Amino acid sequence: MQFSERRNITRWFIIIASFFIVLLILWNTYNFFQIFKQEERSKMEFWATAITTIANANENSDLDLPFKIISKNNTIPIFITDSKDNILDFNNIDEAISKDTIALKKYFNSIKKANQPIKIERSKNNYQLVYYGDSPLLNKLKYYPIALLLIIILFGAVVYNFYKATKMSTQNKLWAGMAKETAHQIGTPLSSLIGWVEILKLENVEKSTVAEIEKDINRLQTITDRFSKIGSEPILDKRDLIQETKNALDYLQTRVSKQIIFTFSAPDYPIYVALNPSLHSWTIENLVKNAIDAMRGKGNLDIAISELENIVKIKITDTGKGIPKNQFQKIFEPGFTTKKRGWGLGLSLTKRIVQEYHKGKIKVAHSEIDKGTTIQISYKSI
C-alpha cells in the first residue's frame, strides 16, 4: 500500500515538474520574442533617421553611414506613406505582391496592424510615416511556442500509451497467471472425482447416473484445459469445424432452458480448419450464453455454417433485445457489459481466441433493437 502511494506521489511530482518546465520554456520564449521585436524596432528607428538624414543632406554632409544603415535592411518589409496613408514607396515586398495593386493594398493593411508607425519629419507641417512588418525570422519565432506545445503533447501521448500498454501487459500476465493457477487448483479435486466415479461403477450404481456424472467431469476437464491455455500459444490441429461446433452445441442444449429453440444448419460435407477444439467450444459457449441472456431464456437460436471461396463462416443469430449500432465494437472490449452482474470478459476473450489464436475474424454482422442479433465468425478453411 505504501509502495503504491509513493509511486503515485512520484508520478504526480514528475507531472507537476514537467508542467512547470513547460511554462518556464514558454515564458522564456515569450520574453525572447519581445526582446527581438524591440531590437527590430530600434533598427527601424535608425533606418528612419538615416532616411531623414539623406533627405535633409547638403553637399557637405557625410552620407556613408546613413546609406550603410539603409542597405543593411533586406528582410523587414517597409511602407513609406504620407500623412494621409498614401503609399509613396515600399521595400522588401514580395515581387508577386508588389505587382498586384489589390494584393499590395491588402498586404499594407496587414502591415499597419503589426507595429506602431515611425514618424519622419520633413518640415514643420510635413511628415511621412514608416510602417514596417516583422522579419521572416521573427514570424517563425511566433510559431515556436505552438510547435513546442505540439511536441510536448505528442511526447505526453507516447508516454501515456507506453504506460497504458505496460499496465495492460502486466494485467494480462496477472490474469494468465491466475487462470493457470485456477486450472492447477481444479486439477486436484477433479482427479479425486474421477476416482470416485470408478468406485460408483464398481458399486453397480445406475449407469445413466454415472454417465451424467462423467459428462460433467469431462466438462470440468475441458474448463481446466481452457484455463491452462490462457497466456500460452495453443496447438491447432486440422479439425472438422462442423463436427466440433455440433459437439459444443449438443452439450449446451441439454443444459439450457427448454424454451430456447435451437436450429443448426451446415453443409453435408466436412469443412476443415486449423482449430483448437477446447478453445473453439469455449467460443461457441460464450456466444450461445450471451445470446440466451439477450433473449432472457426464451426465443429462437440459429447456428448456421457456410463456406465460400475457402472462407468458412459461423453465424449465431438470436431473437433477443439487440445491440445499438454504436456498441458494435465496444461489446468486444474488456470490461464492457450491459448486465448488472458481469465482468465484461466473455466477448473480449472470445475475440482473442478467434483473432489472435485462430487468425480469424469476429464481428456483429447485423442487429436490430428488440428483434435480435447476428454474430459472425470467419475462418480460413484448409
Short mmCIF file of C-alpha atoms in Angstrom, two decimals:
data_model
loop_
_atom_site.label_atom_id
_atom_site.label_comp_id
_atom_site.label_asym_id
_atom_site.label_seq_id
_atom_site.Cartn_x
_atom_site.Cartn_y
_atom_site.Cartn_z
CA MET A 1 0.00 0.00 0.00
CA GLN A 2 2.81 2.40 0.96
CA PHE A 3 4.72 1.46 -2.19
CA SER A 4 1.66 2.27 -4.31
CA GLU A 5 1.19 5.67 -2.58
CA ARG A 6 4.88 6.54 -3.04
CA ARG A 7 4.67 5.61 -6.71
CA ASN A 8 1.62 7.88 -7.15
CA ILE A 9 3.39 10.76 -5.37
CA THR A 10 6.45 10.30 -7.62
CA ARG A 11 4.23 10.22 -10.72
CA TRP A 12 2.43 13.44 -9.73
CA PHE A 13 5.76 15.10 -8.87
CA ILE A 14 7.07 14.31 -12.37
CA ILE A 15 3.86 15.61 -13.99
CA ILE A 16 3.91 18.88 -11.98
CA ALA A 17 7.65 19.35 -12.58
CA SER A 18 7.14 18.79 -16.32
CA PHE A 19 4.28 21.33 -16.30
CA PHE A 20 6.48 23.99 -14.66
CA ILE A 21 9.34 23.28 -17.06
CA VAL A 22 6.98 23.78 -19.99
CA LEU A 23 5.72 27.07 -18.50
CA LEU A 24 9.30 28.22 -17.96
CA ILE A 25 10.25 27.45 -21.56
CA LEU A 26 7.16 29.24 -22.89
CA TRP A 27 7.78 32.26 -20.66
CA ASN A 28 11.43 32.50 -21.76
CA THR A 29 10.37 32.14 -25.40
CA TYR A 30 7.85 34.99 -24.99
CA ASN A 31 10.48 37.23 -23.38
CA PHE A 32 12.96 36.41 -26.14
CA PHE A 33 10.33 37.26 -28.73
CA GLN A 34 9.62 40.64 -27.10
CA ILE A 35 13.35 41.47 -26.87
CA PHE A 36 13.87 40.54 -30.51
CA LYS A 37 10.83 42.61 -31.52
CA GLN A 38 12.16 45.64 -29.64
CA GLU A 39 15.54 45.24 -31.35
CA GLU A 40 13.82 45.26 -34.75
CA ARG A 41 12.01 48.48 -33.82
CA SER A 42 15.33 50.05 -32.84
CA LYS A 43 16.75 49.05 -36.24
CA MET A 44 13.77 50.65 -37.97
CA GLU A 45 14.16 53.84 -35.95
CA PHE A 46 17.81 54.01 -37.08
CA TRP A 47 16.62 53.35 -40.64
CA ALA A 48 14.06 56.17 -40.43
CA THR A 49 16.75 58.51 -39.04
CA ALA A 50 19.04 57.56 -41.91
CA ILE A 51 16.27 58.36 -44.44
CA THR A 52 15.71 61.75 -42.77
CA THR A 53 19.44 62.48 -42.79
CA ILE A 54 19.71 61.72 -46.51
CA ALA A 55 16.61 63.81 -47.30
CA ASN A 56 18.00 66.82 -45.43
CA ALA A 57 21.63 66.44 -46.58
CA ASN A 58 23.67 69.06 -48.42
CA GLU A 59 26.90 68.87 -50.39
CA ASN A 60 28.97 68.85 -47.15
CA SER A 61 27.06 66.00 -45.43
CA ASP A 62 28.72 62.64 -44.81
CA LEU A 63 26.20 60.06 -46.03
CA ASP A 64 28.27 56.87 -45.82
CA LEU A 65 26.75 55.73 -42.54
CA PRO A 66 23.08 56.50 -43.47
CA PHE A 67 23.44 54.65 -46.77
CA LYS A 68 25.07 51.73 -44.97
CA ILE A 69 22.19 51.56 -42.47
CA ILE A 70 19.58 51.61 -45.26
CA SER A 71 21.38 48.94 -47.31
CA LYS A 72 21.62 46.60 -44.32
CA ASN A 73 17.86 46.20 -44.11
CA ASN A 74 16.93 43.50 -46.62
CA THR A 75 14.46 41.42 -44.58
CA ILE A 76 11.97 43.71 -42.83
CA PRO A 77 9.05 44.74 -45.11
CA ILE A 78 8.60 48.55 -45.19
CA PHE A 79 5.98 51.00 -46.49
CA ILE A 80 6.56 54.77 -46.56
CA THR A 81 3.37 56.86 -46.71
CA ASP A 82 2.38 60.49 -46.50
CA SER A 83 0.32 61.86 -43.63
CA LYS A 84 -2.87 60.56 -45.33
CA ASP A 85 -1.54 56.97 -45.65
CA ASN A 86 -0.98 57.19 -49.39
CA ILE A 87 1.85 54.79 -50.27
CA LEU A 88 4.91 56.67 -51.51
CA ASP A 89 7.45 53.84 -51.51
CA PHE A 90 7.99 50.31 -50.24
CA ASN A 91 10.85 47.89 -49.77
CA ASN A 92 11.43 44.15 -49.14
CA ILE A 93 7.99 43.24 -50.53
CA ASP A 94 7.47 40.02 -52.47
CA GLU A 95 7.57 40.73 -56.23
CA ALA A 96 4.23 38.98 -56.87
CA ILE A 97 2.54 41.23 -54.29
CA SER A 98 4.24 44.43 -55.42
CA LYS A 99 2.93 43.97 -58.98
CA ASP A 100 -0.67 43.43 -57.88
CA THR A 101 -2.32 46.68 -56.69
CA ILE A 102 -5.10 44.94 -54.75
CA ALA A 103 -2.73 42.45 -53.12
CA LEU A 104 -0.31 45.27 -52.26
CA LYS A 105 -3.08 47.29 -50.58
CA LYS A 106 -4.25 44.25 -48.64
CA TYR A 107 -0.70 43.49 -47.51
CA PHE A 108 -0.20 47.14 -46.49
CA ASN A 109 -3.32 46.99 -44.29
CA SER A 110 -1.95 43.90 -42.54
CA ILE A 111 1.43 45.62 -42.02
CA LYS A 112 -0.31 48.64 -40.46
CA LYS A 113 -1.66 46.37 -37.70
CA ALA A 114 1.69 44.73 -36.97
CA ASN A 115 3.60 47.64 -35.38
CA GLN A 116 3.26 51.31 -34.48
CA PRO A 117 4.49 53.52 -37.38
CA ILE A 118 7.62 55.67 -37.11
CA LYS A 119 7.20 59.36 -37.93
CA ILE A 120 9.68 61.09 -40.29
CA GLU A 121 9.61 64.88 -40.03
CA ARG A 122 10.13 66.63 -43.39
CA SER A 123 9.24 70.14 -42.25
CA LYS A 124 7.06 71.74 -39.60
CA ASN A 125 3.74 70.62 -41.07
CA ASN A 126 5.03 67.96 -43.41
CA TYR A 127 5.80 64.44 -42.28
CA GLN A 128 5.85 60.84 -43.55
CA LEU A 129 5.11 57.55 -41.81
CA VAL A 130 7.16 54.38 -41.92
CA TYR A 131 5.10 51.24 -41.48
CA TYR A 132 7.04 48.00 -41.04
CA GLY A 133 6.22 44.34 -40.54
CA ASP A 134 8.04 41.55 -38.76
CA SER A 135 11.07 39.91 -40.32
CA PRO A 136 10.77 36.27 -41.52
CA LEU A 137 12.85 35.15 -38.52
CA LEU A 138 10.51 36.89 -36.08
CA ASN A 139 7.47 35.41 -37.84
CA LYS A 140 8.93 31.93 -37.44
CA LEU A 141 9.61 32.62 -33.79
CA LYS A 142 5.89 33.35 -33.27
CA TYR A 143 5.06 29.71 -34.00
CA TYR A 144 7.84 28.27 -31.86
CA PRO A 145 5.70 28.02 -28.67
CA ILE A 146 2.90 26.30 -30.65
CA ALA A 147 5.39 23.82 -32.12
CA LEU A 148 6.81 23.26 -28.64
CA LEU A 149 3.35 22.58 -27.21
CA LEU A 150 2.57 20.12 -30.02
CA ILE A 151 5.84 18.29 -29.37
CA ILE A 152 5.07 18.13 -25.65
CA ILE A 153 1.53 16.87 -26.32
CA LEU A 154 2.89 14.24 -28.71
CA PHE A 155 5.53 13.20 -26.18
CA GLY A 156 2.85 13.01 -23.47
CA ALA A 157 0.67 10.85 -25.72
CA VAL A 158 3.59 8.48 -26.39
CA VAL A 159 4.36 8.22 -22.66
CA TYR A 160 0.68 7.65 -21.85
CA ASN A 161 0.32 4.93 -24.50
CA PHE A 162 3.52 3.28 -23.29
CA TYR A 163 2.31 3.40 -19.69
CA LYS A 164 -1.11 2.05 -20.71
CA ALA A 165 0.43 -0.76 -22.79
CA THR A 166 2.75 -1.68 -19.93
CA LYS A 167 -0.16 -1.69 -17.50
CA MET A 168 -2.26 -3.84 -19.85
CA SER A 169 0.64 -6.23 -20.31
CA THR A 170 1.02 -6.54 -16.54
CA GLN A 171 -2.72 -7.14 -16.14
CA ASN A 172 -2.68 -9.76 -18.90
CA LYS A 173 0.18 -11.57 -17.21
CA LEU A 174 -1.71 -11.41 -13.89
CA TRP A 175 -4.91 -12.80 -15.45
CA ALA A 176 -2.95 -15.51 -17.26
CA GLY A 177 -1.20 -16.46 -14.03
CA MET A 178 -4.49 -16.58 -12.13
CA ALA A 179 -6.08 -18.71 -14.88
CA LYS A 180 -3.22 -21.21 -14.83
CA GLU A 181 -3.31 -21.34 -11.04
CA THR A 182 -7.08 -21.93 -11.15
CA ALA A 183 -6.57 -24.80 -13.61
CA HIS A 184 -3.93 -26.25 -11.31
CA GLN A 185 -6.19 -25.97 -8.24
CA ILE A 186 -9.17 -27.58 -10.04
CA GLY A 187 -6.96 -30.47 -11.15
CA THR A 188 -6.60 -31.99 -7.66
CA PRO A 189 -10.31 -32.43 -6.76
CA LEU A 190 -11.01 -33.40 -10.38
CA SER A 191 -8.62 -36.34 -10.13
CA SER A 192 -10.38 -37.36 -6.94
CA LEU A 193 -13.81 -37.19 -8.64
CA ILE A 194 -12.59 -39.44 -11.44
CA GLY A 195 -11.57 -41.97 -8.80
CA TRP A 196 -14.98 -41.77 -7.10
CA VAL A 197 -16.72 -42.38 -10.44
CA GLU A 198 -14.76 -45.62 -10.82
CA ILE A 199 -15.90 -46.64 -7.34
CA LEU A 200 -19.52 -45.87 -8.28
CA LYS A 201 -19.17 -48.16 -11.29
CA LEU A 202 -17.96 -50.98 -9.05
CA GLU A 203 -20.90 -50.37 -6.68
CA ASN A 204 -23.29 -51.01 -9.60
CA VAL A 205 -24.86 -47.57 -9.41
CA GLU A 206 -27.35 -46.87 -12.21
CA LYS A 207 -25.41 -46.42 -15.47
CA SER A 208 -27.35 -43.31 -16.59
CA THR A 209 -26.44 -41.53 -13.36
CA VAL A 210 -22.76 -42.41 -13.71
CA ALA A 211 -22.85 -41.35 -17.37
CA GLU A 212 -24.18 -37.88 -16.47
CA ILE A 213 -21.55 -37.50 -13.76
CA GLU A 214 -18.88 -38.49 -16.29
CA LYS A 215 -20.18 -35.83 -18.69
CA ASP A 216 -19.84 -33.16 -16.02
CA ILE A 217 -16.38 -34.39 -15.10
CA ASN A 218 -15.37 -34.24 -18.77
CA ARG A 219 -16.79 -30.74 -18.80
CA LEU A 220 -14.62 -29.77 -15.83
CA GLN A 221 -11.61 -31.25 -17.58
CA THR A 222 -12.41 -29.14 -20.65
CA ILE A 223 -12.68 -26.00 -18.50
CA THR A 224 -9.38 -26.84 -16.79
CA ASP A 225 -7.77 -27.32 -20.19
CA ARG A 226 -9.10 -23.94 -21.35
CA PHE A 227 -7.74 -22.08 -18.35
CA SER A 228 -4.37 -23.76 -18.67
CA LYS A 229 -4.09 -22.49 -22.27
CA ILE A 230 -4.61 -18.80 -21.38
CA GLY A 231 -1.37 -16.89 -21.96
CA SER A 232 0.13 -19.74 -23.99
CA GLU A 233 0.17 -20.38 -27.72
CA PRO A 234 -2.42 -23.14 -28.27
CA ILE A 235 -1.81 -26.14 -30.53
CA LEU A 236 -4.01 -26.02 -33.65
CA ASP A 237 -4.99 -29.24 -35.40
CA LYS A 238 -6.81 -29.96 -38.64
CA ARG A 239 -10.39 -30.40 -37.42
CA ASP A 240 -13.84 -30.59 -38.90
CA LEU A 241 -15.40 -27.26 -37.89
CA ILE A 242 -18.95 -28.56 -38.35
CA GLN A 243 -18.47 -31.52 -36.03
CA GLU A 244 -16.60 -29.52 -33.37
CA THR A 245 -19.33 -26.84 -33.37
CA LYS A 246 -22.03 -29.52 -33.17
CA ASN A 247 -20.26 -31.18 -30.22
CA ALA A 248 -20.26 -27.88 -28.31
CA LEU A 249 -23.94 -27.29 -29.08
CA ASP A 250 -25.01 -30.82 -28.09
CA TYR A 251 -23.64 -30.32 -24.59
CA LEU A 252 -25.22 -26.87 -24.21
CA GLN A 253 -28.66 -27.89 -25.49
CA THR A 254 -29.19 -30.34 -22.64
CA ARG A 255 -28.28 -27.77 -20.01
CA VAL A 256 -30.23 -24.65 -21.00
CA SER A 257 -33.89 -23.70 -20.82
CA LYS A 258 -36.27 -25.82 -22.89
CA GLN A 259 -37.79 -22.54 -24.07
CA ILE A 260 -34.71 -21.93 -26.23
CA ILE A 261 -35.34 -23.47 -29.65
CA PHE A 262 -32.06 -24.42 -31.33
CA THR A 263 -31.68 -24.78 -35.10
CA PHE A 264 -28.45 -25.88 -36.72
CA SER A 265 -27.62 -25.82 -40.44
CA ALA A 266 -24.39 -26.72 -42.20
CA PRO A 267 -23.13 -28.28 -45.44
CA ASP A 268 -23.35 -32.09 -45.65
CA TYR A 269 -19.58 -32.41 -46.01
CA PRO A 270 -16.77 -31.74 -43.53
CA ILE A 271 -15.03 -28.35 -43.52
CA TYR A 272 -11.52 -28.49 -42.13
CA VAL A 273 -9.81 -25.59 -40.38
CA ALA A 274 -6.78 -25.17 -38.10
CA LEU A 275 -8.56 -25.39 -34.75
CA ASN A 276 -8.07 -25.96 -31.06
CA PRO A 277 -11.23 -27.91 -30.05
CA SER A 278 -11.15 -26.81 -26.43
CA LEU A 279 -10.90 -23.12 -27.24
CA HIS A 280 -13.40 -23.36 -30.09
CA SER A 281 -16.02 -24.91 -27.81
CA TRP A 282 -15.35 -22.05 -25.37
CA THR A 283 -16.02 -19.56 -28.18
CA ILE A 284 -19.32 -21.20 -29.11
CA GLU A 285 -20.33 -21.46 -25.46
CA ASN A 286 -19.67 -17.75 -24.79
CA LEU A 287 -21.64 -16.65 -27.84
CA VAL A 288 -24.56 -19.01 -27.15
CA LYS A 289 -24.76 -17.95 -23.48
CA ASN A 290 -24.70 -14.27 -24.46
CA ALA A 291 -27.48 -14.92 -26.97
CA ILE A 292 -29.56 -16.73 -24.32
CA ASP A 293 -29.05 -13.84 -21.87
CA ALA A 294 -30.14 -11.38 -24.58
CA MET A 295 -33.34 -13.43 -25.10
CA ARG A 296 -33.85 -13.73 -21.32
CA GLY A 297 -34.08 -17.50 -21.55
CA LYS A 298 -36.76 -17.66 -24.23
CA GLY A 299 -36.53 -17.45 -28.02
CA ASN A 300 -35.01 -18.90 -31.17
CA LEU A 301 -31.29 -19.51 -31.60
CA ASP A 302 -30.00 -20.30 -35.07
CA ILE A 303 -26.46 -21.51 -35.77
CA ALA A 304 -25.53 -21.62 -39.45
CA ILE A 305 -22.23 -22.67 -41.04
CA SER A 306 -21.41 -21.84 -44.65
CA GLU A 307 -18.34 -21.87 -46.91
CA LEU A 308 -17.43 -19.65 -49.87
CA GLU A 309 -14.04 -19.49 -51.59
CA ASN A 310 -12.12 -21.12 -48.71
CA ILE A 311 -13.74 -18.81 -46.14
CA VAL A 312 -15.99 -20.57 -43.66
CA LYS A 313 -18.48 -18.54 -41.63
CA ILE A 314 -20.35 -19.35 -38.45
CA LYS A 315 -23.40 -17.16 -37.85
CA ILE A 316 -25.13 -17.24 -34.47
CA THR A 317 -28.49 -15.45 -34.62
CA ASP A 318 -30.78 -14.81 -31.66
CA THR A 319 -34.17 -13.14 -31.21
CA GLY A 320 -33.07 -11.04 -28.25
CA LYS A 321 -33.03 -7.36 -27.33
CA GLY A 322 -30.44 -6.37 -29.97
CA ILE A 323 -27.36 -4.16 -29.81
CA PRO A 324 -27.22 -0.41 -30.60
CA LYS A 325 -25.05 0.31 -33.64
CA ASN A 326 -22.65 2.49 -31.62
CA GLN A 327 -21.84 -0.54 -29.43
CA PHE A 328 -20.93 -2.98 -32.24
CA GLN A 329 -17.21 -2.58 -31.47
CA LYS A 330 -17.49 -1.82 -27.75
CA ILE A 331 -19.04 -5.20 -26.85
CA PHE A 332 -15.68 -6.86 -27.59
CA GLU A 333 -13.73 -4.52 -25.30
CA PRO A 334 -12.56 -5.87 -21.91
CA GLY A 335 -14.82 -4.73 -19.08
CA PHE A 336 -17.74 -3.66 -21.29
CA THR A 337 -21.04 -5.21 -20.19
CA THR A 338 -24.72 -4.31 -20.17
CA LYS A 339 -25.51 -6.82 -17.42
CA LYS A 340 -25.97 -5.86 -13.79
CA ARG A 341 -23.79 -8.79 -12.84
CA GLY A 342 -20.94 -9.34 -15.22
CA TRP A 343 -17.23 -8.81 -15.66
CA GLY A 344 -17.39 -7.97 -19.37
CA LEU A 345 -14.70 -10.53 -20.20
CA GLY A 346 -16.64 -13.17 -22.18
CA LEU A 347 -16.77 -11.48 -25.58
CA SER A 348 -13.30 -9.91 -25.26
CA LEU A 349 -11.90 -13.37 -24.51
CA THR A 350 -13.88 -14.79 -27.45
CA LYS A 351 -12.41 -12.15 -29.76
CA ARG A 352 -8.91 -13.02 -28.58
CA ILE A 353 -9.48 -16.74 -29.16
CA VAL A 354 -10.85 -16.13 -32.66
CA GLN A 355 -8.49 -13.41 -33.89
CA GLU A 356 -5.22 -13.94 -32.03
CA TYR A 357 -5.17 -17.70 -31.60
CA HIS A 358 -7.05 -18.87 -34.71
CA LYS A 359 -6.27 -15.87 -37.01
CA GLY A 360 -9.97 -15.49 -37.76
CA LYS A 361 -12.41 -12.59 -37.56
CA ILE A 362 -15.43 -11.88 -35.39
CA LYS A 363 -17.97 -9.09 -35.71
CA VAL A 364 -21.59 -8.09 -35.24
CA ALA A 365 -22.98 -8.88 -38.68
CA HIS A 366 -26.44 -7.48 -38.01
CA SER A 367 -28.56 -6.28 -35.11
CA GLU A 368 -31.93 -4.63 -34.59
CA ILE A 369 -33.28 -3.39 -31.28
CA ASP A 370 -35.89 -5.81 -29.85
CA LYS A 371 -35.52 -8.08 -32.90
CA GLY A 372 -32.21 -9.84 -32.47
CA THR A 373 -28.51 -10.01 -33.27
CA THR A 374 -26.24 -11.99 -35.59
CA ILE A 375 -22.62 -12.56 -34.58
CA GLN A 376 -20.35 -13.82 -37.36
CA ILE A 377 -17.07 -15.72 -37.07
CA SER A 378 -14.87 -16.26 -40.13
CA TYR A 379 -12.04 -18.76 -40.59
CA LYS A 380 -9.92 -19.92 -43.50
CA SER A 381 -10.62 -23.49 -44.46
CA ILE A 382 -7.73 -25.87 -45.29
#
